mmCIF file of C-alpha atoms in Angstrom:
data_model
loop_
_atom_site.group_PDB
_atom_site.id
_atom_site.type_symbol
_atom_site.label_atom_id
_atom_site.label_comp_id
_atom_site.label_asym_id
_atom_site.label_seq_id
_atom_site.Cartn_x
_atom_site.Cartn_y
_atom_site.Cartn_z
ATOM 1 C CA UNK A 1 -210.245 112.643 36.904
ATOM 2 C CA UNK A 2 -209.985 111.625 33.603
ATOM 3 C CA UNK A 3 -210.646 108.302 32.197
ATOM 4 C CA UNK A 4 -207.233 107.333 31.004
ATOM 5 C CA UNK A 5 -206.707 107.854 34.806
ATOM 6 C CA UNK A 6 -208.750 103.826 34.920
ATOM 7 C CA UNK A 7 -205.613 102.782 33.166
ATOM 8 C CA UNK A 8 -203.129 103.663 35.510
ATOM 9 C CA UNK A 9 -202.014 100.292 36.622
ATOM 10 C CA UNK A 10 -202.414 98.849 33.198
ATOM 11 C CA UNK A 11 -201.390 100.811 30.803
ATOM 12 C CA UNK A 12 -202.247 101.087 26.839
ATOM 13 C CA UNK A 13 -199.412 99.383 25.577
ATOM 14 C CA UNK A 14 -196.868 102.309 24.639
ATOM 15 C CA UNK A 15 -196.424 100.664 20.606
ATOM 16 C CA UNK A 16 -200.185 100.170 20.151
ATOM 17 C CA UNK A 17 -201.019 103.202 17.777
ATOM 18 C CA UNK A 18 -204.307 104.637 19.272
ATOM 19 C CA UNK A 19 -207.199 105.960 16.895
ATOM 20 C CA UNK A 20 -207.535 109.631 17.957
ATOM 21 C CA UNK A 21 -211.261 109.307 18.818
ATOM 22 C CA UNK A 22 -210.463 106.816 21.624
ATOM 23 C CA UNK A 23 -207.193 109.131 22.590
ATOM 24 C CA UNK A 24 -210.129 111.893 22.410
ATOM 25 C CA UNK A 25 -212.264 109.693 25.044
ATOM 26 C CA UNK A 26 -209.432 109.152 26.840
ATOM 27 C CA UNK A 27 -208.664 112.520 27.889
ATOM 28 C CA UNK A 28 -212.638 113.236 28.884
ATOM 29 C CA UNK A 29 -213.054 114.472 32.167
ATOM 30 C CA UNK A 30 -214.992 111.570 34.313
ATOM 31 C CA UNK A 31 -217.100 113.366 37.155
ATOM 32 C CA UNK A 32 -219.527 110.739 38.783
ATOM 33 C CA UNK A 33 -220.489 112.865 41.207
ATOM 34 C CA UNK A 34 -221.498 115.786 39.176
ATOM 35 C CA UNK A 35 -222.384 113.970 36.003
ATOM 36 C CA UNK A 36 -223.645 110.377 36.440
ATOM 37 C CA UNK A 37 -225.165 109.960 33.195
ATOM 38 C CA UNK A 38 -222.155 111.468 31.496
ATOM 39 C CA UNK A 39 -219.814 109.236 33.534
ATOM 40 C CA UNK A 40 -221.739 106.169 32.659
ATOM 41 C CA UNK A 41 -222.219 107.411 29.074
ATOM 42 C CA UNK A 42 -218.247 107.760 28.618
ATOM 43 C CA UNK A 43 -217.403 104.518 29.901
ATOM 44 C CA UNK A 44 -219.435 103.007 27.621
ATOM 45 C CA UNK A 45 -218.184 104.237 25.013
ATOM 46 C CA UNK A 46 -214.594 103.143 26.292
ATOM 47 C CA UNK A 47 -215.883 99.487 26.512
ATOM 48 C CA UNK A 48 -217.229 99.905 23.119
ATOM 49 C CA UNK A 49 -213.956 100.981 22.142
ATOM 50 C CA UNK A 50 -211.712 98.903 24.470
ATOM 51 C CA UNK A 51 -213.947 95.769 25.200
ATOM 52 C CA UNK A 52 -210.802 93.225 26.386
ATOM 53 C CA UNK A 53 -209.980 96.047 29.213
ATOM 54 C CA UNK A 54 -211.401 94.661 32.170
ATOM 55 C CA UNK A 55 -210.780 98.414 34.056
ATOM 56 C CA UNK A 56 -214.041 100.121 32.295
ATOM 57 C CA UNK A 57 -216.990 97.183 33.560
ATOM 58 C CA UNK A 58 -214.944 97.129 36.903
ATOM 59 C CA UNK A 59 -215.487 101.378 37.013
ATOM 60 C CA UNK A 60 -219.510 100.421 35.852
ATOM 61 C CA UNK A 61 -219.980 97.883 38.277
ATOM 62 C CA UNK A 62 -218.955 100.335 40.865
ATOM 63 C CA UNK A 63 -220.588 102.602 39.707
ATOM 64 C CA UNK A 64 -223.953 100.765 39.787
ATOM 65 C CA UNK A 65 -223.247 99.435 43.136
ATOM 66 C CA UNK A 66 -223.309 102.319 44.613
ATOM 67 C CA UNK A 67 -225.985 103.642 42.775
ATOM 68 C CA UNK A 68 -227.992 100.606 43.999
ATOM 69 C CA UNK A 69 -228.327 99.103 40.415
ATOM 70 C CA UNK A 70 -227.428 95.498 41.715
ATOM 71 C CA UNK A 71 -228.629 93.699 39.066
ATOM 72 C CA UNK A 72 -226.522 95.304 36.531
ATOM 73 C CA UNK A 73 -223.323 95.672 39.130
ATOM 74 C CA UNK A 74 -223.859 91.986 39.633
ATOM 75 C CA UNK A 75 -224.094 91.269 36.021
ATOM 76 C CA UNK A 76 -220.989 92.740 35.000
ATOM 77 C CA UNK A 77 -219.277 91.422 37.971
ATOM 78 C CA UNK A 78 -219.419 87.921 36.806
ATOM 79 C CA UNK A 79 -218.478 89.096 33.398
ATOM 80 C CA UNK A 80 -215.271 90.250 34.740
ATOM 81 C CA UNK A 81 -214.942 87.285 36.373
ATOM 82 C CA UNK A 82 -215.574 85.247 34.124
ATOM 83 C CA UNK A 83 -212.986 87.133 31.935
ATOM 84 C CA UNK A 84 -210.492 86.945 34.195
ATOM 85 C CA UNK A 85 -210.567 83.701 34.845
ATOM 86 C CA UNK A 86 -210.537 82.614 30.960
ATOM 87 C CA UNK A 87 -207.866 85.528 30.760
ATOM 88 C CA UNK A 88 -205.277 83.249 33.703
ATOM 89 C CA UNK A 89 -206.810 79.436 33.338
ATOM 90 C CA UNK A 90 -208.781 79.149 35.852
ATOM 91 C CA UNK A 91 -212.466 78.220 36.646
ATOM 92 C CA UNK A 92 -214.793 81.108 37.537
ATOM 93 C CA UNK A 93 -217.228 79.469 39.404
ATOM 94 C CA UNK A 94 -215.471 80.695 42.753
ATOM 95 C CA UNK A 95 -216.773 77.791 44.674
ATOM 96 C CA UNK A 96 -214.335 75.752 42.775
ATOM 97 C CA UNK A 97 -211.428 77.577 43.902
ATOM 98 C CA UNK A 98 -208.750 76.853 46.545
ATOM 99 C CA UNK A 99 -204.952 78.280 47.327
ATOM 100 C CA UNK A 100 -203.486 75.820 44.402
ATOM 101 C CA UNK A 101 -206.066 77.041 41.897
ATOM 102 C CA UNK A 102 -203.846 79.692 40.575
ATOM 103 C CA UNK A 103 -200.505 81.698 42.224
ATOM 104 C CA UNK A 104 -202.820 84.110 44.264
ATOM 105 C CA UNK A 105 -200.474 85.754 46.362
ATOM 106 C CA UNK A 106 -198.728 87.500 43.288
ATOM 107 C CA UNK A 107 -202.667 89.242 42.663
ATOM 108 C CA UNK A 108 -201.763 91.349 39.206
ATOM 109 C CA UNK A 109 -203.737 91.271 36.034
ATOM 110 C CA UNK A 110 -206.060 89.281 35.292
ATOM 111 C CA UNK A 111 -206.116 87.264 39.069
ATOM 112 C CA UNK A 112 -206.159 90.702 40.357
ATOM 113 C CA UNK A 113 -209.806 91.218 38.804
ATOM 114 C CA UNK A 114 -210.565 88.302 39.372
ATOM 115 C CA UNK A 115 -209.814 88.561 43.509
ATOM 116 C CA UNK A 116 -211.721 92.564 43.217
ATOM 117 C CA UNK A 117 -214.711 91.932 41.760
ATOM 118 C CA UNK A 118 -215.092 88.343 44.071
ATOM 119 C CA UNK A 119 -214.830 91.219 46.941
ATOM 120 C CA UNK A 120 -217.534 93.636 45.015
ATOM 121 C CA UNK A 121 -219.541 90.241 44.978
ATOM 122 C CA UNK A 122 -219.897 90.147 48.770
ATOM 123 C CA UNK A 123 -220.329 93.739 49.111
ATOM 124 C CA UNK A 124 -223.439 94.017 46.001
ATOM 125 C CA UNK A 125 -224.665 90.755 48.326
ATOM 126 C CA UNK A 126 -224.452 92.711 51.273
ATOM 127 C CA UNK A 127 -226.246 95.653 49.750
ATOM 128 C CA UNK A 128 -229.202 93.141 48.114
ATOM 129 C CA UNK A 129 -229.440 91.837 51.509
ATOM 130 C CA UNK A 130 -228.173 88.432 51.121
ATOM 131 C CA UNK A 131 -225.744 88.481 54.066
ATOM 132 C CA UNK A 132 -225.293 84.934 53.574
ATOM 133 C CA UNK A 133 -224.010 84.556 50.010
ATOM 134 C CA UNK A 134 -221.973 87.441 50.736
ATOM 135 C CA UNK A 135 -220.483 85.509 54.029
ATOM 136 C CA UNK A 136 -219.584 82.730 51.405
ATOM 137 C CA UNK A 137 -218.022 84.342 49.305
ATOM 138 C CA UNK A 138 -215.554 86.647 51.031
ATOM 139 C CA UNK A 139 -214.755 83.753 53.512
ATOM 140 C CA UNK A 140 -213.454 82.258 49.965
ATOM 141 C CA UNK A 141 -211.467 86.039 49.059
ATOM 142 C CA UNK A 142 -209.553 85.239 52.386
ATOM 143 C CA UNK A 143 -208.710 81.895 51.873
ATOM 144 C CA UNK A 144 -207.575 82.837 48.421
ATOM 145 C CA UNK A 145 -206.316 86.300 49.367
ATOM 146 C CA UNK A 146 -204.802 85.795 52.787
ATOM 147 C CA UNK A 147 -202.229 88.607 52.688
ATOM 148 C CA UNK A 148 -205.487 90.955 51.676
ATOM 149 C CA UNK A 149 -204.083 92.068 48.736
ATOM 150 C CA UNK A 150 -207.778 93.945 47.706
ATOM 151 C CA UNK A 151 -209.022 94.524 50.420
ATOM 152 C CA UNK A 152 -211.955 91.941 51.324
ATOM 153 C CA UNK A 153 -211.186 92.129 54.764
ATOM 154 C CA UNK A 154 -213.060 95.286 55.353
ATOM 155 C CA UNK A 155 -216.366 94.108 53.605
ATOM 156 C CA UNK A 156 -215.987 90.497 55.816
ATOM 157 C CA UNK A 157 -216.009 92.642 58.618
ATOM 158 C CA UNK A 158 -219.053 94.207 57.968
ATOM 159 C CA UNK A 159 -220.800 90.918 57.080
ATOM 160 C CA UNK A 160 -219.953 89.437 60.468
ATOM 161 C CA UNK A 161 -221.350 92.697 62.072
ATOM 162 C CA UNK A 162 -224.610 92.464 60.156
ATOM 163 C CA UNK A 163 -224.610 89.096 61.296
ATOM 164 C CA UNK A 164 -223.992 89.285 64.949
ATOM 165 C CA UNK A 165 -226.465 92.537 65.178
ATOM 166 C CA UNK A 166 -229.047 89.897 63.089
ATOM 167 C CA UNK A 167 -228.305 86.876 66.220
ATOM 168 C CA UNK A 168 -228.541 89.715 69.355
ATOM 169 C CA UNK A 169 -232.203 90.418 67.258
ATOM 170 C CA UNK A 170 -233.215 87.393 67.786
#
């Protein structure tokens, strides 16, 4: 893959001239399997380059998720949320979110971040070990994404099977 693939669904604007180190960048091969440090080397230097795409923390925080960096997965989760919500008027504090908030069930752009990385919330939670805050907050990606537009269904569903396994324990 390369990392213009990150762009795929939002495009560099075609009329935006592009300085040829970042078209350079652009055309790097990213291998995270092969070449973590490379990876998270080159994506850095597309934020540096690119900081109002939200793609490139959204590839990091992944990328530290499931690396078990939480801390800095979390951390640039709630930077993309917080962008995102600046980006489409909302608040970011999820909690104070409901179906009128925002036009949720047309999830592009910005609320489409936004709706992702409230999913990659639960599932860094789940990973940390805080089943509950991670129970809060994807019951809160289903009321706000009901049609499951990202996906939050699947990490719910593992919640509530952590949980149930955690109540036969007992």
């Amino acid at each position: 893959m390369q990392l213009r693939e990150l762009f795929n669904e939002f495009p560099v604007p075609s009329g935006e001239v592009i300085p040829l180190a970042l078209q350079q960048l652009l055309c790097e091969p990213l291998d995270v399997a092969r070449d973590w440090q490379r990876a998270e080397q080159l994506l850095q230097d597309a934020r540096a380059h690119m900081p109002q795409r939200l793609e490139i923390p959204v590839a990091l925080y992944k990328m530290y998720a499931y690396s078990n960096r939480f801390d800095e997965a979390l951390a640039l989760i709630n930077e993309v949320l917080l962008r995102a919500a600046v980006q489409d008027h909302f608040s970011a504090d999820w909690r104070q979110l409901d179906n009128d908030s925002t036009p949720w069930q047309q999830a592009s752009g910005a609320r489409r971040f936004y709706l992702y990385s409230l999913k990659a919330t639960g599932f860094v939670c789940l990973r940390k070990g805080d089943i509950a805050q991670a129970q809060a907050v994807l019951e809160k990606l289903q009321l706000l994404d009901p049609l499951d537009q990202v996906g939050g269904s699947v990490v719910l569903e593992m919640a509530q099977r952590i949980l149930e396994q955690d109540d036969i324990a007992c």
